[in-house]
Amino acid sequence: MRILVANDDGVYSPGIAALAQVAAEFGETRIVAPDVEMSSAGHSITAARPLSYKRTPNKSVEAYRVNGTPADCVALGVSQWEKVDVVLSGINLGSNLGNAIWHSGTLAAAKQAALMGLRGIALSIPVPKDEPDFESLKPSVREVLKVLLKETAVPLINVNFPHESPRGMVWTRQAVKFYDGKIVAGKDPMGRQHFWFTVVPLTETEEGTDLWAVERGYVSITPLRLDLTDEKALALMQARRPLDSAPAAARKTG
């Protein structure tokens, strides 16, 4: 098995080093990650300039740094390493729960893998105060990979670890009821106004969601999909507001 490891915290992050070390127990592993931190970069790609792909020292596995986004790293890494089986992204320094997955660079790397017909697994852990103890986290990462690397039916999965030692693993759904983004106004030393985009903690959680599981000390494992179509809304609109069928529309334009 060939495992490509990416992230959005950068190639020198302790999280990606820990993940690569555990991944190497399951197959041939290579790191391809941004040369600087690209947190919250979403699924942006670099199209206005060329990208570089440079060998980077790493004690455990072969590693390369890219002057681009997490999605760039996956696309470039797969192009430079044939027959990649799965892409692991993380371990991110900070949770990717609920609506945070929309702008997460960690999730974007896994999504890029799924877009390319590969499996993508994103892994994250909260950082409330101190940096996580990745050495003690490795057994939990190992147990997660034992389950998910064998599961080929789901192309895109989001994994979140609790800050403390996990009580177990549970399958969850994404929490979407509340949004945790917030704009905070301030002033710089010259008195000029500026703004910070920040995150506020969510206190209400719905049972069975990723937030609910992590708050209770479980590893949250959420299967995701690339198709954003709201099937119920589509069926409702087709019934309430019938439009031209595709063949009819084609006849009109032809």
XYZ file of N, CA and C in Angstrom:
762
model
N 0.842 -1.202 0.000
C 0.000 0.000 0.000
C 0.875 1.249 0.000
N 0.520 2.226 -0.847
C 1.223 3.508 -0.875
C 0.353 4.575 -0.218
N 0.929 5.247 0.774
C 0.187 6.229 1.564
C 0.864 7.590 1.432
N 0.121 8.554 0.910
C 0.607 9.928 0.803
C 0.062 10.713 1.994
N 0.939 11.417 2.700
C 0.539 12.176 3.877
C 0.711 13.668 3.600
N -0.359 14.429 3.809
C -0.344 15.881 3.597
C -0.933 16.556 4.829
N -0.965 17.879 4.812
C -1.619 18.629 5.887
C -1.777 20.084 5.471
N -2.224 20.933 6.416
C -2.247 22.373 6.148
C -1.406 23.148 7.161
N -0.825 22.437 8.137
C 0.026 23.089 9.137
C 1.467 23.242 8.675
N 1.799 22.613 7.572
C 3.155 22.730 7.058
C 3.973 21.470 7.254
N 4.984 21.316 6.447
C 5.773 20.090 6.395
C 6.526 19.819 7.695
N 6.759 20.860 8.508
C 7.530 20.683 9.736
C 6.644 20.509 10.975
N 5.355 20.361 10.787
C 4.442 20.213 11.915
C 4.674 18.894 12.651
N 4.609 18.898 13.983
C 4.748 17.634 14.724
C 3.604 16.667 14.449
N 2.459 17.205 14.067
C 1.313 16.350 13.772
C 1.521 15.494 12.545
N 2.109 16.067 11.495
C 2.320 15.287 10.278
C 3.446 14.271 10.498
N 4.418 14.617 11.329
C 5.502 13.669 11.626
C 4.958 12.448 12.356
N 4.074 12.674 13.335
C 3.495 11.565 14.089
C 2.627 10.695 13.198
N 1.814 11.318 12.340
C 0.935 10.562 11.453
C 1.747 9.722 10.474
N 2.798 10.286 9.912
C 3.623 9.555 8.953
C 4.316 8.369 9.605
N 4.748 8.545 10.846
C 5.417 7.449 11.547
C 4.479 6.264 11.751
N 3.226 6.545 12.112
C 2.256 5.459 12.287
C 1.858 4.883 10.932
N 1.643 5.745 9.947
C 1.244 5.281 8.619
C 2.278 4.342 8.017
N 3.556 4.600 8.310
C 4.630 3.776 7.758
C 4.557 2.324 8.222
N 3.813 2.063 9.286
C 3.620 0.694 9.753
C 2.663 -0.075 8.842
N 1.895 0.660 8.033
C 0.869 0.040 7.194
C 1.250 -0.015 5.712
N 2.279 0.695 5.321
C 2.671 0.680 3.922
C 3.733 1.719 3.622
N 4.134 1.771 2.369
C 5.136 2.735 1.915
C 4.552 4.136 2.027
N 5.238 5.018 2.728
C 4.674 6.318 3.079
C 5.567 7.462 2.618
N 4.927 8.515 2.122
C 5.651 9.705 1.695
C 4.877 10.938 2.140
N 5.590 11.953 2.622
C 4.989 13.237 2.994
C 5.123 14.210 1.839
N 4.037 14.882 1.495
C 4.065 16.023 0.582
C 3.168 17.089 1.216
N 3.773 18.180 1.691
C 3.029 19.154 2.478
C 3.488 20.578 2.151
N 2.684 21.571 2.525
C 3.061 22.972 2.266
C 4.344 23.354 2.995
N 5.098 24.254 2.387
C 6.348 24.689 3.009
C 6.110 25.653 4.169
N 4.903 26.244 4.238
C 4.509 27.112 5.345
C 3.086 26.745 5.755
N 2.654 27.252 6.888
C 1.304 26.943 7.346
C 0.255 27.514 6.393
N -0.739 26.695 6.069
C -1.822 27.093 5.167
C -3.179 26.781 5.793
N -3.296 27.005 7.089
C -4.541 26.706 7.787
C -5.710 27.524 7.231
N -6.870 26.900 7.203
C -8.109 27.527 6.732
C -8.018 27.991 5.283
N -7.168 27.344 4.504
C -7.018 27.703 3.091
C -8.156 27.158 2.245
N -8.997 26.303 2.838
C -10.074 25.700 2.072
C -9.530 24.847 0.940
N -10.317 24.756 -0.133
C -9.905 23.921 -1.257
C -9.323 24.766 -2.391
N -8.590 25.811 -2.035
C -7.985 26.650 -3.070
C -6.849 25.902 -3.754
N -6.657 26.223 -5.023
C -5.552 25.665 -5.788
C -4.775 26.805 -6.429
N -3.520 26.553 -6.733
C -2.652 27.584 -7.304
C -2.613 27.435 -8.814
N -3.121 28.459 -9.504
C -3.185 28.396 -10.963
C -2.423 29.534 -11.644
N -1.997 30.545 -10.886
C -1.384 31.725 -11.495
C 0.143 31.687 -11.510
N 0.734 30.642 -10.921
C 2.196 30.533 -10.899
C 2.574 29.061 -10.794
N 3.798 28.716 -11.143
C 4.245 27.324 -11.023
C 4.511 26.951 -9.571
N 4.541 25.670 -9.304
C 4.807 25.151 -7.966
C 6.174 24.477 -7.921
N 6.796 24.513 -6.752
C 8.054 23.802 -6.557
C 7.807 22.545 -5.728
N 8.718 21.573 -5.873
C 8.586 20.269 -5.198
C 9.989 19.901 -4.729
N 10.268 20.162 -3.439
C 11.639 20.050 -2.947
C 11.755 19.010 -1.840
N 12.797 18.195 -1.945
C 13.073 17.188 -0.923
C 13.349 17.877 0.412
N 12.787 17.312 1.470
C 12.901 17.901 2.800
C 13.388 16.853 3.790
N 14.346 17.169 4.646
C 14.830 16.191 5.616
C 13.714 15.717 6.549
N 13.652 14.415 6.769
C 12.695 13.826 7.690
C 13.280 12.523 8.214
N 13.199 12.294 9.528
C 13.827 11.131 10.141
C 13.130 9.824 9.796
N 11.834 9.883 9.482
C 11.054 8.656 9.365
C 10.756 8.237 7.930
N 10.321 9.188 7.089
C 9.881 8.844 5.738
C 10.405 9.876 4.744
N 10.291 9.535 3.483
C 10.645 10.482 2.424
C 9.658 11.639 2.450
N 10.159 12.872 2.342
C 9.291 14.036 2.477
C 9.647 15.111 1.464
N 8.599 15.844 1.037
C 8.760 16.942 0.094
C 7.909 18.123 0.545
N 8.415 19.315 0.265
C 7.663 20.527 0.574
C 7.263 21.226 -0.728
N 6.086 21.838 -0.693
C 5.510 22.494 -1.872
C 5.126 23.921 -1.500
N 5.416 24.875 -2.364
C 5.032 26.266 -2.110
C 3.598 26.497 -2.591
N 2.674 25.739 -2.027
C 1.285 25.825 -2.451
C 0.342 25.418 -1.344
N -0.888 25.145 -1.719
C -1.946 24.831 -0.772
C -1.994 23.328 -0.488
N -2.780 22.908 0.503
C -2.929 21.473 0.751
C -3.444 20.712 -0.470
N -4.407 21.284 -1.175
C -4.920 20.619 -2.376
C -3.837 20.515 -3.449
N -3.006 21.566 -3.578
C -1.867 21.511 -4.500
C -0.947 20.346 -4.156
N -0.694 20.181 -2.865
C 0.248 19.152 -2.416
C -0.227 17.760 -2.801
N -1.520 17.514 -2.664
C -2.051 16.201 -3.018
C -1.983 15.979 -4.521
N -2.429 16.973 -5.277
C -2.407 16.833 -6.741
C -0.986 16.630 -7.257
N -0.050 17.422 -6.740
C 1.335 17.318 -7.181
C 1.977 16.032 -6.664
N 1.688 15.693 -5.419
C 2.267 14.487 -4.837
C 1.845 13.227 -5.563
N 0.574 13.154 -5.921
C 0.066 11.986 -6.648
C 0.677 11.917 -8.048
N 0.897 13.084 -8.658
C 1.473 13.096 -10.006
C 2.936 12.643 -10.006
N 3.622 12.830 -8.865
C 5.038 12.494 -8.780
C 5.308 11.143 -8.125
N 4.245 10.441 -7.751
C 4.401 9.147 -7.088
C 3.287 8.238 -7.575
N 3.616 7.313 -8.411
C 2.586 6.485 -9.046
C 1.930 5.521 -8.060
N 0.670 5.206 -8.361
C -0.087 4.172 -7.650
C -0.265 4.459 -6.161
N -0.587 5.719 -5.832
C -0.951 6.049 -4.460
C -2.311 5.421 -4.161
N -2.437 4.797 -3.002
C -3.683 4.140 -2.629
C -4.587 5.025 -1.780
N -3.993 5.790 -0.881
C -4.796 6.582 0.045
C -4.011 7.813 0.454
N -4.742 8.898 0.729
C -4.134 10.135 1.214
C -4.613 10.375 2.638
N -3.653 10.549 3.559
C -3.954 10.931 4.936
C -3.587 12.394 5.111
N -4.446 13.159 5.747
C -4.187 14.580 5.950
C -4.240 14.904 7.442
N -3.149 15.466 7.977
C -3.103 15.785 9.394
C -1.766 15.351 9.990
N -1.727 15.129 11.261
C -2.786 15.358 12.223
C -2.848 16.861 12.461
N -4.008 17.448 12.209
C -4.142 18.897 12.277
C -4.116 19.396 13.716
N -3.438 20.518 13.932
C -3.394 21.152 15.246
C -4.636 22.022 15.402
N -5.717 21.409 15.820
C -7.010 22.073 15.936
C -8.087 21.190 15.349
N -9.241 21.169 15.990
C -10.342 20.321 15.533
C -10.903 20.795 14.207
N -11.461 19.880 13.461
C -12.227 20.203 12.256
C -13.596 19.537 12.394
N -14.446 20.212 13.144
C -15.755 19.690 13.508
C -16.854 20.600 12.970
N -18.018 20.009 12.709
C -19.162 20.817 12.291
C -18.882 21.606 11.035
N -19.277 22.879 11.047
C -19.132 23.726 9.864
C -17.685 24.112 9.566
N -16.764 23.816 10.479
C -15.347 24.130 10.238
C -14.791 23.365 9.049
N -15.437 22.264 8.673
C -14.887 21.479 7.567
C -14.998 22.213 6.238
N -15.855 23.231 6.168
C -16.018 23.949 4.901
C -14.769 24.721 4.511
N -14.073 25.307 5.488
C -12.882 26.097 5.144
C -11.590 25.425 5.583
N -11.674 24.189 6.027
C -10.486 23.483 6.514
C -9.546 23.088 5.382
N -8.289 23.464 5.512
C -7.281 23.005 4.556
C -6.964 21.533 4.739
N -7.093 21.053 5.980
C -6.876 19.632 6.253
C -7.885 18.782 5.493
N -9.165 19.166 5.596
C -10.200 18.433 4.853
C -10.013 18.584 3.352
N -9.522 19.744 2.918
C -9.347 19.978 1.480
C -8.371 18.984 0.873
N -7.305 18.663 1.596
C -6.346 17.686 1.075
C -7.005 16.327 0.892
N -7.821 15.919 1.866
C -8.536 14.645 1.744
C -9.571 14.698 0.622
N -10.249 15.837 0.496
C -11.237 15.988 -0.587
C -10.573 15.940 -1.957
N -9.389 16.545 -2.069
C -8.672 16.502 -3.343
C -8.366 15.072 -3.728
N -8.009 14.261 -2.743
C -7.760 12.847 -3.015
C -9.024 12.174 -3.546
N -10.148 12.429 -2.894
C -11.414 11.834 -3.335
C -11.796 12.303 -4.736
N -11.543 13.562 -5.037
C -11.823 14.083 -6.378
C -10.995 13.362 -7.442
N -9.823 12.900 -7.065
C -8.930 12.224 -8.001
C -9.145 10.714 -8.017
N -10.217 10.267 -7.356
C -10.531 8.843 -7.370
C -9.799 8.026 -6.333
N -9.174 8.692 -5.372
C -8.464 8.008 -4.293
C -9.263 8.113 -2.998
N -8.812 7.434 -1.986
C -9.414 7.600 -0.678
C -8.702 8.725 0.062
N -9.471 9.534 0.789
C -8.909 10.622 1.574
C -9.412 10.569 2.997
N -8.496 10.643 3.957
C -8.844 10.593 5.373
C -8.179 11.774 6.065
N -8.985 12.644 6.680
C -8.467 13.796 7.413
C -8.501 13.499 8.899
N -7.433 13.875 9.611
C -7.335 13.615 11.042
C -6.946 14.896 11.776
N -7.671 15.188 12.873
C -7.450 16.434 13.612
C -7.587 16.206 15.107
N -7.003 17.127 15.885
C -7.104 17.066 17.341
C -7.157 18.491 17.886
N -7.977 18.745 18.914
C -8.038 20.102 19.477
C -6.750 20.473 20.187
N -6.493 21.784 20.251
C -5.324 22.287 20.971
C -5.808 23.390 21.913
N -6.455 23.035 23.025
C -7.011 24.056 23.916
C -5.952 24.915 24.592
N -4.843 24.302 25.039
C -3.767 25.050 25.699
C -2.409 24.597 25.188
N -1.999 23.435 25.655
C -0.685 22.918 25.276
C -0.780 22.100 23.989
N 0.358 21.981 23.317
C 0.417 21.145 22.121
C 0.128 19.696 22.514
N -0.629 18.966 21.688
C -0.948 17.575 22.024
C 0.305 16.722 22.201
N 0.179 15.713 23.033
C 1.255 14.745 23.212
C 1.092 13.680 22.125
N 1.758 13.889 21.007
C 1.565 13.005 19.859
C 2.113 11.604 20.112
N 3.088 11.494 20.964
C 3.627 10.166 21.263
C 2.561 9.296 21.931
N 1.830 9.871 22.884
C 0.785 9.108 23.558
C -0.447 8.946 22.675
N -0.580 9.792 21.644
C -1.724 9.694 20.734
C -1.543 8.585 19.697
N -0.292 8.204 19.443
C -0.012 7.248 18.367
C -0.810 5.945 18.467
N -0.986 5.340 19.643
C -1.792 4.118 19.700
C -3.218 4.312 19.202
N -3.816 5.467 19.496
C -5.168 5.751 19.018
C -5.189 5.945 17.505
N -4.176 6.623 16.989
C -4.064 6.796 15.532
C -3.916 5.439 14.863
N -3.122 4.581 15.465
C -2.918 3.236 14.930
C -4.237 2.452 14.871
N -5.051 2.558 15.908
C -6.333 1.851 15.932
C -7.285 2.393 14.873
N -7.277 3.699 14.683
C -8.118 4.306 13.646
C -7.702 3.823 12.261
N -6.399 3.814 12.004
C -5.921 3.391 10.684
C -6.175 1.902 10.447
N -6.122 1.097 11.494
C -6.430 -0.324 11.340
C -7.836 -0.520 10.786
N -8.757 0.324 11.228
C -10.143 0.242 10.760
C -10.309 0.857 9.376
N -9.805 2.072 9.198
C -10.129 2.836 7.998
C -9.315 2.458 6.766
N -8.085 2.026 6.942
C -7.298 1.670 5.765
C -7.818 0.407 5.094
N -8.538 -0.411 5.836
C -9.142 -1.614 5.257
C -10.491 -1.333 4.607
N -11.085 -0.190 4.955
C -12.429 0.130 4.476
C -12.351 0.928 3.173
N -12.563 0.239 2.072
C -12.431 0.883 0.762
C -13.747 1.416 0.217
N -14.858 1.174 0.916
C -16.171 1.560 0.382
C -16.442 3.049 0.515
N -15.785 3.720 1.459
C -16.040 5.146 1.704
C -14.812 5.950 1.277
N -14.953 6.827 0.275
C -13.783 7.532 -0.256
C -13.310 8.722 0.571
N -14.167 9.256 1.468
C -13.804 10.486 2.176
C -14.278 10.402 3.628
N -13.340 10.520 4.554
C -13.664 10.377 5.977
C -12.962 11.470 6.783
N -13.699 12.001 7.767
C -13.158 13.022 8.659
C -13.055 12.450 10.070
N -11.843 12.469 10.627
C -11.583 11.907 11.952
C -11.157 13.028 12.894
N -11.761 13.059 14.083
C -11.365 14.019 15.111
C -11.117 13.296 16.422
N -9.932 13.532 17.000
C -9.578 12.951 18.281
C -9.937 13.924 19.399
N -10.290 13.410 20.582
C -10.428 14.304 21.741
C -9.052 14.689 22.259
N -9.008 15.713 23.096
C -7.713 16.176 23.613
C -7.099 15.152 24.566
N -7.928 14.516 25.368
C -7.440 13.515 26.304
C -7.486 12.125 25.664
N -7.007 11.119 26.382
C -7.023 9.751 25.865
C -8.442 9.328 25.519
N -8.675 8.827 24.309
C -10.034 8.506 23.870
C -10.667 7.363 24.662
N -11.990 7.461 24.825
C -12.763 6.405 25.475
C -13.153 5.318 24.482
N -13.006 5.622 23.187
C -13.386 4.684 22.141
C -13.584 5.425 20.834
N -14.128 4.742 19.847
C -14.384 5.323 18.538
C -15.866 5.186 18.208
N -16.446 6.231 17.593
C -17.855 6.174 17.202
C -18.023 6.771 15.803
N -18.987 6.227 15.066
C -19.373 6.805 13.786
C -20.302 7.983 14.066
N -20.090 9.098 13.386
C -20.875 10.304 13.649
C -21.304 10.967 12.347
N -22.177 11.955 12.489
C -22.533 12.814 11.377
C -22.018 14.224 11.669
N -21.938 15.033 10.654
C -21.438 16.398 10.806
C -22.464 17.262 11.534
N -21.997 18.035 12.501
C -22.858 18.995 13.180
C -22.965 20.250 12.319
N -24.174 20.620 11.943
C -24.350 21.780 11.051
C -25.315 22.808 11.611
N -25.788 22.600 12.846
C -26.809 23.479 13.405
C -26.272 24.858 13.741
N -25.030 24.936 14.173
C -24.460 26.201 14.617
C -23.184 26.521 13.842
N -22.943 27.824 13.626
C -21.732 28.283 12.951
C -20.827 28.941 13.981
N -19.541 28.602 13.943
C -18.634 29.091 14.976
C -17.715 30.217 14.516
N -17.952 30.768 13.318
C -17.118 31.867 12.838
C -17.576 33.208 13.389
N -16.631 34.110 13.604
C -16.956 35.421 14.168
C -15.932 36.455 13.717
N -16.385 37.660 13.390
C -15.509 38.769 13.041
C -15.351 39.673 14.263
N -14.096 39.922 14.643
C -13.806 40.768 15.797
C -13.040 41.991 15.309
N -13.566 43.190 15.597
C -12.918 44.436 15.184
C -11.872 44.850 16.215
N -10.836 45.527 15.747
C -9.788 46.022 16.637
C -9.032 47.155 15.971
N -7.945 47.598 16.610
C -7.114 48.652 16.034
C -5.652 48.274 16.162
N -4.848 48.655 15.164
C -3.424 48.380 15.212
C -2.720 49.464 16.034
N -1.390 49.363 16.258
C -0.696 50.371 17.085
C -0.793 51.790 16.553
N -1.109 51.950 15.263
C -1.250 53.281 14.676
C -2.690 53.797 14.772
N -3.570 53.020 15.395
C -4.951 53.459 15.544
C -5.842 53.141 14.360
N -5.310 52.406 13.400
C -6.107 52.061 12.222
C -6.933 50.822 12.517
N -8.171 50.847 12.055
C -9.069 49.721 12.319
C -8.681 48.500 11.491
N -8.760 47.339 12.121
C -8.565 46.089 11.399
C -9.544 45.058 11.955
N -9.561 43.885 11.327
C -10.536 42.871 11.699
C -9.873 41.502 11.765
N -10.294 40.702 12.731
C -9.836 39.324 12.867
C -11.012 38.397 12.620
N -10.780 37.377 11.811
C -11.757 36.296 11.692
C -11.361 35.239 12.714
N -12.232 34.966 13.658
C -11.883 34.044 14.732
C -12.987 33.013 14.926
N -12.768 32.140 15.862
C -13.705 31.047 16.130
C -14.176 31.143 17.570
N -15.465 30.963 17.784
C -16.016 30.944 19.132
C -16.425 29.515 19.470
N -16.199 29.077 20.711
C -16.555 27.703 21.075
C -18.058 27.466 20.968
N -18.424 26.290 20.515
C -19.829 25.905 20.459
C -20.173 25.142 21.727
N -21.256 25.561 22.390
C -21.633 24.946 23.664
C -22.789 23.967 23.523
N -23.588 24.095 22.478
C -24.715 23.188 22.284
C -24.357 22.154 21.216
N -24.552 20.896 21.546
C -24.248 19.842 20.582
C -25.394 18.853 20.516
N -25.606 18.326 19.334
C -26.679 17.368 19.102
C -26.125 15.952 19.160
N -26.823 15.077 19.834
C -26.367 13.702 20.008
C -26.105 13.040 18.657
N -24.996 12.323 18.579
C -24.650 11.611 17.357
C -23.789 12.399 16.396
N -23.506 13.671 16.717
C -22.678 14.493 15.830
C -21.209 14.407 16.225
N -20.367 14.928 15.344
C -18.927 14.923 15.617
C -18.592 15.743 16.862
N -19.210 16.903 17.010
C -18.981 17.727 18.193
C -19.371 16.991 19.471
N -20.512 16.372 19.427
C -21.036 15.630 20.587
C -20.056 14.532 21.003
N -19.547 13.792 20.036
C -18.649 12.673 20.337
C -17.338 13.145 20.946
N -16.705 14.144 20.343
C -15.407 14.614 20.826
C -15.537 15.234 22.214
N -16.618 15.965 22.458
C -16.823 16.553 23.781
C -16.926 15.490 24.867
N -17.359 14.296 24.495
C -17.516 13.208 25.455
C -16.320 12.264 25.469
N -15.246 12.659 24.793
C -14.009 11.904 24.878
C -13.856 10.778 23.884
N -14.667 10.772 22.828
C -14.574 9.723 21.819
C -13.877 10.231 20.559
N -13.282 9.311 19.816
C -12.795 9.625 18.483
C -14.011 9.656 17.562
N -14.210 10.758 16.885
C -15.333 10.918 15.953
C -14.880 10.549 14.548
N -15.620 9.652 13.898
C -15.311 9.251 12.521
C -16.543 9.523 11.669
N -16.419 10.475 10.741
C -17.561 10.931 9.948
C -17.346 10.672 8.465
N -18.125 9.797 7.853
C -18.063 9.633 6.399
C -18.646 10.880 5.721
N -17.947 11.387 4.722
C -18.398 12.571 3.996
C -18.604 12.219 2.524
N -19.180 13.164 1.775
C -19.371 12.943 0.343
C -19.064 14.227 -0.414
N -18.712 14.073 -1.673
C -18.410 15.223 -2.521
C -19.665 15.835 -3.120
N -20.700 15.048 -3.311
C -21.946 15.516 -3.915
C -22.713 16.363 -2.906
N -22.834 17.674 -3.180
C -23.522 18.579 -2.266
C -25.012 18.712 -2.573
N -25.506 17.961 -3.525
C -26.903 18.074 -3.916
C -27.826 17.755 -2.737
N -28.779 18.654 -2.491
C -29.817 18.411 -1.490
C -30.941 17.648 -2.177
N -30.952 16.337 -2.020
C -31.899 15.483 -2.754
C -33.345 15.800 -2.394
N -33.629 16.083 -1.118
C -35.002 16.409 -0.717
C -35.461 17.712 -1.345
N -34.566 18.712 -1.339
C -34.913 19.995 -1.947
C -35.088 19.865 -3.452
N -34.261 19.046 -4.088
C -34.372 18.828 -5.523
C -35.726 18.211 -5.870
N -36.114 17.172 -5.120
C -37.400 16.525 -5.369
C -38.552 17.494 -5.121
N -38.441 18.312 -4.063
C -39.489 19.284 -3.749
C -39.640 20.314 -4.854
N -38.514 20.847 -5.350
C -38.570 21.860 -6.399
C -39.055 21.278 -7.729
N -38.689 20.047 -8.000
C -39.176 19.412 -9.227
C -40.684 19.241 -9.199
N -41.227 19.016 -7.996
C -42.673 18.863 -7.858
C -43.381 20.220 -7.822
N -42.815 21.196 -7.111
C -43.477 22.494 -6.933
C -43.229 23.449 -8.082
N -42.065 23.386 -8.685
C -41.704 24.320 -9.760
C -41.153 23.530 -10.943
N -41.997 22.775 -11.649
C -41.503 21.968 -12.776
C -40.849 22.848 -13.840
N -39.688 22.456 -14.296
C -38.986 23.153 -15.367
C -38.902 22.224 -16.572
N -38.208 22.658 -17.588
C -38.053 21.810 -18.768
C -37.252 20.564 -18.400
N -37.622 19.443 -18.986
C -36.805 18.262 -18.834
C -35.565 18.435 -19.704
N -34.537 17.697 -19.432
C -33.284 17.841 -20.195
C -33.479 17.621 -21.691
N -34.199 16.584 -22.121
C -34.395 16.407 -23.559
C -35.161 17.569 -24.193
N -36.164 18.100 -23.455
C -36.938 19.223 -24.007
C -36.078 20.457 -24.129
N -35.266 20.703 -23.099
C -34.375 21.873 -23.137
C -33.369 21.753 -24.270
N -32.894 20.542 -24.525
C -31.939 20.345 -25.605
C -32.576 20.619 -26.964
N -33.849 20.228 -27.128
C -34.540 20.479 -28.399
C -34.700 21.986 -28.628
N -34.998 22.719 -27.538
C -35.195 24.149 -27.690
C -33.901 24.858 -28.094
N -32.782 24.462 -27.471
C -31.511 25.115 -27.793
C -30.952 24.656 -29.119
N -31.360 23.451 -29.556
C -30.837 22.935 -30.812
C -31.507 23.551 -31.993
